[in-house]
Amino acid sequence: MDKLFVNGGVALKGDVEIAGAKNAILPIMMASVMSKSSILIHNIPHLRDVTMTLQLLSKLGVKCKLNYLKSLSVEIDSTSLQSTSPDVELVQSMRASIMLMGPLLARYGEVKLYYPGGCVIGSRPIDLHIQGLQKMGAEITQDDEYIFARATRLKGAEITFPVVSVTGTENIMSAAVLAEGETIINNAALEPEVSNLANYLNQMGGKISGIGSNRLIIKGVKELHGAEYPIVSDRVEASTYLVAGIMTQGKVRAKHTNMNNFQAVIDVLKKTGAKISSGNDWVEADMLGKKPKAVDVVTQPFPGFPTDVQAQIVALNSVAEGSAYVEETIFESRFHHVSELQKMGADLKQVKNKVYSNGVKLHGAETIASDLRASASLVLASLVAEGSSVIDKVQHIDRGYELIEEKFSCLGADIHRLHDNHFIAKQKSVVGV
Ligand code: UD1
């Protein structure tokens, strides 16, 4: 298993190119199984979750072709699809595989799906996905392992989500595009990735209106055709690099990004004392060589502060000036990074869904990555800590950050990836264990 090795203390400086969004590409690739002809998607991030989605689709018989000309692109042709039962192991390792349920059911009339896995950040139920599809006429049975869904043709329905669910909205919206009649989704998620998927479905011939609002109206069509489509840039990746620049008292410019998609994060970053500037497709945070101030944050669905940037702010508060708290309201168990940051000397106290912090100087330590965003927070803390740090189980990071050590290296960080054997030798010589 790979580990990341970081020598902290370098103020990060420079530009970093932001990739396409993980949470946009996954539902878009999965919705591609609904098209009657091949589709071409641009600005694909090179992530482990994308690799796994390509494997999932290939195992269903879908043909995928990569193209590296402008950005990384993929052509997906599902006319050769042979199965509606996605590979169990792949489904288990990725929560987003639930996003295959609506599209497969809507287009092929059946799906047999193993319960999806993914980051361990709470119970992560799928009841809203199932209830929504049932309301559209699907017959769904479940046993301890599988969900079986059938429908000759789904029927439009009015569905009101009791809580905002990103993939729940995406699953129902995708399925509704091929349903008979009109579907209305109330309390729909507003995340930019949901709009990116909605616009993609419309480009394939779907009829979705209300995009960007919490009431989506979908008029069902009989079939979808091919499309060529770019993935929106990753607001979580951009936020992570800007936080890294601020924590290390440096100056980082995130390029190929859209500040409107993460204004709530920008508002919080301004409160650290960083000078934030922006242009057409970039945002820059300049800490002007000063220590950042600690910031209070409460996570909320979009347009509020994203839960996917919560761990990075806990890391920032660990080294910032003063005391603050971070409250998690979306997932009930998303503070695995707290105990790892404490190994580095962080003065953090968790009380239920809040983490209180007093900023201190962190020291290098060996930590274990538990989930995607928690892993990112450990990298950030290691970049600013005194001495060397090792982050174990970095496969979590590769699910959502492409070329992470390369991108940080280009900003001046001393960061290396090591495989088990190489790592032992390096660790003995540098960490002294
Ligand atoms: C998506 C994102 C993830 C992000 C999260 C919240 C993808 C692939 N993942 O996850 O990065 O952290 O949104 O912004 O896009 N809930 C239910 N029943 C359901 C579904 C959800 O009760 O059937 C609850 C969840 O437990 C949670 C809340 O709804 O408390 C929000 O979860 P949801 O938006 O569905 O998260 P995901 O779509 O899994």
CSV table of C-alpha atoms in Angstrom, one decimal, residues 8-427:
chain,number,residue,atom,x,y,z
A,8,GLY,CA,6.8,20.2,6.3
A,9,GLY,CA,7.6,23.9,6.6
A,10,VAL,CA,7.7,25.1,3.0
A,11,ALA,CA,5.4,28.1,2.2
A,12,LEU,CA,3.6,27.0,-1.0
A,13,LYS,CA,3.8,29.3,-3.9
A,14,GLY,CA,2.6,29.1,-7.5
A,15,ASP,CA,-0.2,28.1,-9.8
A,16,VAL,CA,-2.1,24.8,-9.7
A,17,GLU,CA,-4.4,23.5,-12.5
A,18,ILE,CA,-7.7,22.2,-11.1
A,19,ALA,CA,-9.1,19.0,-12.6
A,20,GLY,CA,-12.7,18.1,-13.5
A,21,ALA,CA,-14.9,17.4,-10.6
A,22,LYS,CA,-15.0,13.8,-9.2
A,23,ASN,CA,-18.6,14.3,-8.1
A,24,ALA,CA,-19.6,15.4,-11.6
A,25,ILE,CA,-17.8,12.9,-13.7
A,26,LEU,CA,-19.0,9.8,-11.8
A,27,PRO,CA,-22.8,10.4,-12.2
A,28,ILE,CA,-22.2,11.6,-15.8
A,29,MET,CA,-20.3,8.5,-16.8
A,30,MET,CA,-23.0,6.3,-15.2
A,31,ALA,CA,-25.9,8.2,-16.9
A,32,SER,CA,-24.2,7.5,-20.2
A,33,VAL,CA,-25.6,4.0,-20.2
A,34,MET,CA,-28.9,5.6,-21.1
A,35,SER,CA,-27.7,6.9,-24.5
A,36,LYS,CA,-28.6,5.1,-27.7
A,37,SER,CA,-25.3,6.2,-29.3
A,38,SER,CA,-21.8,7.0,-28.1
A,39,ILE,CA,-21.0,10.1,-26.1
A,40,LEU,CA,-17.7,12.0,-25.6
A,41,ILE,CA,-16.9,13.5,-22.2
A,42,HIS,CA,-14.0,16.0,-21.8
A,43,ASN,CA,-12.0,17.3,-18.8
A,44,ILE,CA,-11.9,13.9,-17.1
A,45,PRO,CA,-9.9,13.9,-13.8
A,46,HIS,CA,-7.4,11.0,-13.5
A,47,LEU,CA,-8.8,9.5,-10.3
A,48,ARG,CA,-9.1,6.0,-8.9
A,49,ASP,CA,-12.9,6.4,-8.8
A,50,VAL,CA,-12.9,7.2,-12.5
A,51,THR,CA,-10.8,4.1,-13.2
A,52,MET,CA,-13.2,2.0,-11.1
A,53,THR,CA,-16.2,3.5,-13.0
A,54,LEU,CA,-14.5,2.7,-16.3
A,55,GLN,CA,-14.1,-0.9,-15.0
A,56,LEU,CA,-17.7,-1.1,-13.8
A,57,LEU,CA,-19.0,0.0,-17.2
A,58,SER,CA,-16.6,-2.2,-19.2
A,59,LYS,CA,-17.7,-5.2,-17.1
A,60,LEU,CA,-21.3,-4.4,-18.1
A,61,GLY,CA,-20.2,-4.7,-21.8
A,62,VAL,CA,-19.9,-0.9,-22.4
A,63,LYS,CA,-17.1,0.2,-24.7
A,64,CYS,CA,-14.9,3.0,-23.4
A,65,LYS,CA,-12.1,4.7,-25.3
A,66,LEU,CA,-9.7,7.2,-23.8
A,67,ASN,CA,-8.3,10.2,-25.7
A,68,TYR,CA,-5.5,12.4,-24.4
A,69,LEU,CA,-5.6,15.2,-27.1
A,70,LYS,CA,-6.7,18.4,-25.3
A,71,SER,CA,-7.7,17.3,-21.9
A,72,LEU,CA,-8.3,13.7,-20.9
A,73,SER,CA,-11.5,12.6,-22.6
A,74,VAL,CA,-13.5,9.4,-22.7
A,75,GLU,CA,-15.8,8.1,-25.3
A,76,ILE,CA,-18.5,5.8,-23.9
A,77,ASP,CA,-20.6,3.5,-26.1
A,78,SER,CA,-23.2,1.5,-24.3
A,79,THR,CA,-24.9,0.0,-27.3
A,80,SER,CA,-23.0,-3.2,-26.6
A,81,LEU,CA,-24.2,-3.3,-22.9
A,82,GLN,CA,-24.9,-7.0,-21.9
A,83,SER,CA,-25.6,-6.9,-18.2
A,84,THR,CA,-27.6,-4.9,-15.7
A,85,SER,CA,-25.8,-6.4,-12.7
A,86,PRO,CA,-22.7,-4.3,-11.9
A,87,ASP,CA,-19.6,-6.0,-10.6
A,88,VAL,CA,-20.0,-6.6,-6.8
A,89,GLU,CA,-16.4,-5.8,-5.8
A,90,LEU,CA,-16.4,-2.5,-7.6
A,91,VAL,CA,-19.8,-1.5,-6.3
A,92,GLN,CA,-18.7,-2.3,-2.8
A,93,SER,CA,-15.7,0.0,-3.1
A,94,MET,CA,-17.5,3.1,-4.4
A,95,ARG,CA,-20.6,4.8,-3.0
A,96,ALA,CA,-21.2,6.5,-6.3
A,97,SER,CA,-22.1,3.2,-7.9
A,98,ILE,CA,-25.6,3.7,-6.6
A,99,MET,CA,-25.8,6.2,-9.5
A,100,LEU,CA,-26.1,3.2,-11.9
A,101,MET,CA,-29.4,2.2,-10.4
A,102,GLY,CA,-31.7,4.9,-11.9
A,103,PRO,CA,-30.1,4.9,-15.4
A,104,LEU,CA,-30.0,1.1,-15.8
A,105,LEU,CA,-33.5,0.7,-14.6
A,106,ALA,CA,-34.9,3.5,-16.8
A,107,ARG,CA,-33.2,2.3,-19.9
A,108,TYR,CA,-33.1,-1.5,-19.6
A,109,GLY,CA,-36.0,-2.1,-17.2
A,110,GLU,CA,-34.1,-3.9,-14.5
A,111,VAL,CA,-31.0,-3.7,-12.3
A,112,LYS,CA,-29.5,-6.0,-9.7
A,113,LEU,CA,-27.1,-3.9,-7.5
A,114,TYR,CA,-25.0,-4.9,-4.5
A,115,TYR,CA,-25.2,-2.4,-1.7
A,116,PRO,CA,-22.7,0.3,-2.5
A,117,GLY,CA,-19.7,1.0,-0.3
A,118,GLY,CA,-17.4,4.1,-0.2
A,119,CYS,CA,-16.0,6.4,2.4
A,120,VAL,CA,-16.9,5.5,6.0
A,121,ILE,CA,-18.3,8.8,7.1
A,122,GLY,CA,-21.7,7.8,8.5
A,123,SER,CA,-24.5,5.4,7.8
A,124,ARG,CA,-25.1,6.7,4.3
A,125,PRO,CA,-28.5,5.2,3.6
A,126,ILE,CA,-30.1,4.8,0.2
A,127,ASP,CA,-33.7,4.9,1.2
A,128,LEU,CA,-34.4,8.1,-0.6
A,129,HIS,CA,-33.1,6.6,-3.9
A,130,ILE,CA,-35.3,3.5,-3.4
A,131,GLN,CA,-38.5,5.4,-2.3
A,132,GLY,CA,-38.1,7.8,-5.3
A,133,LEU,CA,-37.9,5.0,-7.8
A,134,GLN,CA,-40.8,3.1,-6.2
A,135,LYS,CA,-42.9,6.3,-6.5
A,136,MET,CA,-42.1,6.1,-10.2
A,137,GLY,CA,-43.5,2.6,-10.4
A,138,ALA,CA,-40.4,0.5,-9.9
A,139,GLU,CA,-40.8,-2.8,-8.1
A,140,ILE,CA,-38.0,-3.1,-5.7
A,141,THR,CA,-37.0,-6.0,-3.5
A,142,GLN,CA,-34.0,-6.2,-1.2
A,143,ASP,CA,-32.2,-8.9,0.6
A,144,ASP,CA,-29.1,-8.8,2.8
A,145,GLU,CA,-26.8,-8.3,-0.2
A,146,TYR,CA,-28.7,-7.0,-3.2
A,147,ILE,CA,-31.2,-4.5,-4.4
A,148,PHE,CA,-33.4,-5.8,-7.3
A,149,ALA,CA,-35.4,-3.3,-9.3
A,150,ARG,CA,-37.8,-3.8,-12.2
A,151,ALA,CA,-40.0,-1.5,-14.3
A,152,THR,CA,-41.3,-1.9,-17.8
A,153,ARG,CA,-41.3,1.9,-18.1
A,154,LEU,CA,-40.9,4.3,-15.1
A,155,LYS,CA,-43.7,6.8,-14.7
A,156,GLY,CA,-43.4,10.4,-13.8
A,157,ALA,CA,-44.2,11.4,-10.2
A,158,GLU,CA,-43.9,14.2,-7.7
A,159,ILE,CA,-41.1,13.4,-5.3
A,160,THR,CA,-40.2,15.6,-2.3
A,161,PHE,CA,-37.0,14.8,-0.6
A,162,PRO,CA,-37.2,15.1,3.2
A,163,VAL,CA,-33.4,15.9,3.3
A,164,VAL,CA,-31.3,17.3,0.5
A,165,SER,CA,-29.5,14.4,-1.1
A,166,VAL,CA,-26.9,15.0,-3.9
A,167,THR,CA,-26.8,11.5,-5.5
A,168,GLY,CA,-30.5,10.9,-4.5
A,169,THR,CA,-31.4,13.9,-6.7
A,170,GLU,CA,-29.1,12.8,-9.5
A,171,ASN,CA,-30.4,9.2,-9.5
A,172,ILE,CA,-34.1,10.2,-9.7
A,173,MET,CA,-33.4,13.0,-12.2
A,174,SER,CA,-31.5,10.7,-14.5
A,175,ALA,CA,-34.2,8.0,-14.3
A,176,ALA,CA,-37.0,10.5,-14.8
A,177,VAL,CA,-35.5,11.7,-18.1
A,178,LEU,CA,-36.6,8.4,-19.7
A,179,ALA,CA,-39.8,8.0,-17.7
A,180,GLU,CA,-43.3,8.3,-19.1
A,181,GLY,CA,-44.7,11.8,-18.3
A,182,GLU,CA,-43.6,14.5,-16.0
A,183,THR,CA,-41.5,14.2,-12.8
A,184,ILE,CA,-41.1,16.9,-10.2
A,185,ILE,CA,-38.4,16.8,-7.7
A,186,ASN,CA,-38.9,19.1,-4.7
A,187,ASN,CA,-36.1,20.0,-2.3
A,188,ALA,CA,-33.6,18.9,-4.9
A,189,ALA,CA,-29.9,19.4,-4.3
A,190,LEU,CA,-28.4,22.6,-5.7
A,191,GLU,CA,-24.8,21.4,-6.0
A,192,PRO,CA,-23.1,22.6,-9.2
A,193,GLU,CA,-22.4,18.9,-10.0
A,194,VAL,CA,-26.2,18.3,-10.1
A,195,SER,CA,-26.6,21.1,-12.6
A,196,ASN,CA,-23.6,19.7,-14.6
A,197,LEU,CA,-25.4,16.4,-14.8
A,198,ALA,CA,-28.8,18.0,-15.7
A,199,ASN,CA,-27.2,20.0,-18.5
A,200,TYR,CA,-25.5,16.9,-19.8
A,201,LEU,CA,-28.8,14.9,-19.8
A,202,ASN,CA,-30.4,17.8,-21.7
A,203,GLN,CA,-27.6,17.7,-24.2
A,204,MET,CA,-28.5,14.1,-24.8
A,205,GLY,CA,-32.1,15.0,-25.5
A,206,GLY,CA,-33.5,15.2,-22.0
A,207,LYS,CA,-36.1,17.8,-21.0
A,208,ILE,CA,-35.1,19.1,-17.6
A,209,SER,CA,-36.1,22.6,-16.4
A,210,GLY,CA,-35.5,24.4,-13.1
A,211,ILE,CA,-31.8,23.6,-13.3
A,212,GLY,CA,-29.9,25.2,-10.4
A,213,SER,CA,-33.1,25.6,-8.3
A,214,ASN,CA,-34.5,23.2,-5.7
A,215,ARG,CA,-37.5,22.3,-7.9
A,216,LEU,CA,-36.6,20.3,-10.9
A,217,ILE,CA,-39.2,19.5,-13.6
A,218,ILE,CA,-38.4,16.7,-15.9
A,219,LYS,CA,-40.5,15.8,-18.9
A,220,GLY,CA,-39.8,12.2,-19.9
A,221,VAL,CA,-38.5,11.4,-23.5
A,222,LYS,CA,-38.5,8.1,-25.3
A,223,GLU,CA,-34.7,7.9,-25.9
A,224,LEU,CA,-31.5,9.8,-25.5
A,225,HIS,CA,-28.8,10.4,-28.1
A,226,GLY,CA,-25.1,11.0,-28.1
A,227,ALA,CA,-23.4,14.2,-26.8
A,228,GLU,CA,-20.1,15.9,-26.3
A,229,TYR,CA,-19.7,17.4,-22.9
A,230,PRO,CA,-17.1,19.0,-20.5
A,231,ILE,CA,-17.0,18.3,-16.8
A,232,VAL,CA,-17.2,21.2,-14.4
A,233,SER,CA,-14.0,21.9,-12.5
A,234,ASP,CA,-13.6,20.5,-9.0
A,235,ARG,CA,-14.5,23.0,-6.3
A,236,VAL,CA,-13.3,20.7,-3.5
A,237,GLU,CA,-9.9,20.2,-5.1
A,238,ALA,CA,-9.6,24.0,-5.7
A,239,SER,CA,-10.6,24.7,-2.0
A,240,THR,CA,-8.0,22.2,-0.8
A,241,TYR,CA,-5.1,23.8,-2.6
A,242,LEU,CA,-6.2,27.3,-1.5
A,243,VAL,CA,-6.3,26.1,2.1
A,244,ALA,CA,-2.9,24.6,1.7
A,245,GLY,CA,-1.5,27.9,0.5
A,246,ILE,CA,-3.1,29.7,3.5
A,247,MET,CA,-1.9,27.2,6.1
A,248,THR,CA,1.7,27.4,4.9
A,249,GLN,CA,1.5,31.2,4.8
A,250,GLY,CA,2.1,31.1,1.0
A,251,LYS,CA,0.4,32.2,-2.1
A,252,VAL,CA,-1.5,29.7,-4.3
A,253,ARG,CA,-3.5,30.4,-7.5
A,254,ALA,CA,-6.1,27.8,-8.4
A,255,LYS,CA,-6.5,27.9,-12.2
A,256,HIS,CA,-9.3,26.6,-14.4
A,257,THR,CA,-11.9,27.0,-11.7
A,258,ASN,CA,-15.0,29.0,-11.1
A,259,MET,CA,-15.3,30.9,-7.8
A,260,ASN,CA,-19.1,31.0,-8.0
A,261,ASN,CA,-19.2,27.3,-7.4
A,262,PHE,CA,-17.5,27.7,-4.0
A,263,GLN,CA,-18.3,31.1,-2.8
A,264,ALA,CA,-19.1,29.9,0.8
A,265,VAL,CA,-15.5,28.5,1.0
A,266,ILE,CA,-14.1,31.8,-0.3
A,267,ASP,CA,-16.1,33.8,2.3
A,268,VAL,CA,-14.5,31.6,5.0
A,269,LEU,CA,-11.0,31.8,3.6
A,270,LYS,CA,-11.3,35.6,3.6
A,271,LYS,CA,-11.9,35.5,7.3
A,272,THR,CA,-8.4,33.8,7.8
A,273,GLY,CA,-6.9,37.2,6.8
A,274,ALA,CA,-5.8,35.9,3.4
A,275,LYS,CA,-6.0,38.3,0.4
A,276,ILE,CA,-8.3,36.7,-2.1
A,277,SER,CA,-8.3,37.8,-5.7
A,278,SER,CA,-9.8,36.2,-8.8
A,279,GLY,CA,-10.1,36.4,-12.5
A,280,ASN,CA,-12.1,34.8,-15.2
A,281,ASP,CA,-11.1,31.2,-14.4
A,282,TRP,CA,-8.8,31.5,-11.4
A,283,VAL,CA,-8.8,32.3,-7.7
A,284,GLU,CA,-5.8,33.2,-5.6
A,285,ALA,CA,-5.2,33.1,-1.9
A,286,ASP,CA,-2.2,35.1,-0.6
A,287,MET,CA,-1.5,34.8,3.1
A,288,LEU,CA,1.2,37.6,2.8
A,289,GLY,CA,3.5,35.6,5.0
A,290,LYS,CA,1.3,35.9,8.0
A,291,LYS,CA,-0.3,33.3,10.2
A,292,PRO,CA,-4.0,32.6,9.3
A,293,LYS,CA,-6.8,33.3,11.8
A,294,ALA,CA,-8.9,30.4,13.0
A,295,VAL,CA,-12.4,30.3,11.4
A,296,ASP,CA,-15.8,29.0,12.6
A,297,VAL,CA,-17.6,26.8,10.1
A,298,VAL,CA,-20.9,25.0,9.9
A,299,THR,CA,-21.4,22.6,7.0
A,300,GLN,CA,-24.6,22.9,4.9
A,301,PRO,CA,-25.9,21.7,1.6
A,302,PHE,CA,-24.9,24.0,-1.4
A,303,PRO,CA,-24.8,27.0,-1.4
A,304,GLY,CA,-23.6,26.6,2.2
A,305,PHE,CA,-20.2,25.5,3.3
A,306,PRO,CA,-19.5,22.0,1.8
A,307,THR,CA,-18.9,19.0,4.1
A,308,ASP,CA,-16.2,17.9,1.7
A,309,VAL,CA,-14.0,20.8,2.8
A,310,GLN,CA,-14.7,20.4,6.5
A,311,ALA,CA,-11.7,18.3,7.3
A,312,GLN,CA,-9.4,20.7,5.5
A,313,ILE,CA,-10.7,23.6,7.7
A,314,VAL,CA,-10.1,21.5,10.9
A,315,ALA,CA,-6.5,21.1,9.7
A,316,LEU,CA,-6.3,24.9,9.1
A,317,ASN,CA,-7.7,25.7,12.5
A,318,SER,CA,-5.2,23.3,14.1
A,319,VAL,CA,-2.3,25.7,13.1
A,320,ALA,CA,-4.2,29.0,13.0
A,321,GLU,CA,-4.2,31.9,15.4
A,322,GLY,CA,-6.9,31.6,18.1
A,323,SER,CA,-9.8,29.3,18.9
A,324,ALA,CA,-12.7,28.2,16.6
A,325,TYR,CA,-15.2,25.5,16.0
A,326,VAL,CA,-16.3,23.4,13.1
A,327,GLU,CA,-19.8,21.9,13.1
A,328,GLU,CA,-20.7,19.0,10.8
A,329,THR,CA,-24.4,18.8,10.0
A,330,ILE,CA,-24.4,16.5,6.9
A,331,PHE,CA,-22.8,13.3,8.0
A,332,GLU,CA,-22.8,11.9,11.6
A,333,SER,CA,-19.4,10.4,11.6
A,334,ARG,CA,-17.0,12.6,9.6
A,335,PHE,CA,-14.3,13.4,12.1
A,336,HIS,CA,-11.8,10.5,11.7
A,337,HIS,CA,-9.1,13.1,10.9
A,338,VAL,CA,-9.4,14.6,14.5
A,339,SER,CA,-7.5,11.7,16.2
A,340,GLU,CA,-4.9,11.6,13.5
A,341,LEU,CA,-4.3,15.4,13.7
A,342,GLN,CA,-4.0,15.0,17.5
A,343,LYS,CA,-1.0,12.6,16.8
A,344,MET,CA,0.6,15.7,15.2
A,345,GLY,CA,0.0,17.7,18.3
A,346,ALA,CA,-3.2,19.4,17.3
A,347,ASP,CA,-5.3,20.8,20.2
A,348,LEU,CA,-8.7,19.6,19.1
A,349,LYS,CA,-11.7,18.5,21.2
A,350,GLN,CA,-14.7,16.8,19.6
A,351,VAL,CA,-18.0,17.2,21.3
A,352,LYS,CA,-20.8,15.4,19.4
A,353,ASN,CA,-20.8,17.0,15.9
A,354,LYS,CA,-18.5,19.9,16.7
A,355,VAL,CA,-14.7,20.1,16.9
A,356,TYR,CA,-13.3,22.9,19.0
A,357,SER,CA,-9.7,24.0,18.2
A,358,ASN,CA,-6.9,26.1,19.7
A,359,GLY,CA,-4.2,26.8,17.1
A,360,VAL,CA,-0.7,25.3,17.9
A,361,LYS,CA,2.5,24.3,16.1
A,362,LEU,CA,2.2,20.8,14.7
A,363,HIS,CA,5.0,18.3,14.5
A,364,GLY,CA,5.5,15.5,12.0
A,365,ALA,CA,4.0,12.1,12.8
A,366,GLU,CA,2.8,8.9,11.2
A,367,THR,CA,-0.9,9.1,10.5
A,368,ILE,CA,-3.4,6.9,8.7
A,369,ALA,CA,-5.8,8.1,6.1
A,370,SER,CA,-9.3,6.9,6.8
A,371,ASP,CA,-11.4,8.5,4.0
A,372,LEU,CA,-10.9,10.8,1.1
A,373,ARG,CA,-11.3,14.3,2.6
A,374,ALA,CA,-9.8,13.3,6.0
A,375,SER,CA,-6.7,12.1,4.0
A,376,ALA,CA,-6.5,15.5,2.4
A,377,SER,CA,-6.5,17.2,5.8
A,378,LEU,CA,-3.6,15.0,6.9
A,379,VAL,CA,-1.6,16.1,3.8
A,380,LEU,CA,-2.3,19.7,4.6
A,381,ALA,CA,-1.3,19.3,8.2
A,382,SER,CA,1.9,17.5,7.2
A,383,LEU,CA,2.9,20.3,4.8
A,384,VAL,CA,2.9,22.8,7.6
A,385,ALA,CA,4.2,20.6,10.4
A,386,GLU,CA,7.7,20.8,11.8
A,387,GLY,CA,9.7,17.8,10.6
A,388,SER,CA,8.7,14.7,8.6
A,389,SER,CA,5.3,13.0,8.4
A,390,VAL,CA,4.1,9.8,6.8
A,391,ILE,CA,0.5,9.3,5.7
A,392,ASP,CA,-0.5,5.7,5.4
A,393,LYS,CA,-3.3,4.2,3.2
A,394,VAL,CA,-3.2,7.0,0.7
A,395,GLN,CA,-5.3,5.0,-1.7
A,396,HIS,CA,-8.2,7.1,-0.3
A,397,ILE,CA,-6.6,10.3,-1.6
A,398,ASP,CA,-6.2,8.8,-5.0
A,399,ARG,CA,-10.0,8.4,-5.2
A,400,GLY,CA,-10.5,12.2,-5.4
A,401,TYR,CA,-7.2,14.0,-6.0
A,402,GLU,CA,-5.3,13.4,-9.3
A,403,LEU,CA,-1.5,13.8,-9.3
A,404,ILE,CA,-1.5,15.1,-5.7
A,405,GLU,CA,2.2,14.8,-5.0
A,406,GLU,CA,3.0,16.2,-8.4
A,407,LYS,CA,0.7,19.2,-7.9
A,408,PHE,CA,2.0,19.9,-4.4
A,409,SER,CA,5.7,19.5,-5.6
A,410,CYS,CA,5.1,22.1,-8.3
A,411,LEU,CA,4.0,24.5,-5.5
A,412,GLY,CA,7.3,23.9,-3.7
A,413,ALA,CA,6.3,21.1,-1.3
A,414,ASP,CA,8.7,18.3,-0.3
A,415,ILE,CA,6.4,15.4,-0.8
A,416,HIS,CA,7.0,11.9,-2.1
A,417,ARG,CA,5.0,8.7,-2.7
A,418,LEU,CA,6.6,5.5,-1.6
A,419,HIS,CA,5.6,1.9,-2.0
A,420,ASP,CA,6.0,-0.3,1.1
A,421,ASN,CA,9.5,-1.6,0.5
A,422,HIS,CA,11.1,1.7,-0.7
A,423,PHE,CA,9.3,3.4,2.1
A,424,ILE,CA,11.0,1.4,4.9
A,425,ALA,CA,14.5,2.4,3.7
A,426,LYS,CA,13.6,6.0,3.3
A,427,GLN,CA,11.8,6.2,6.6
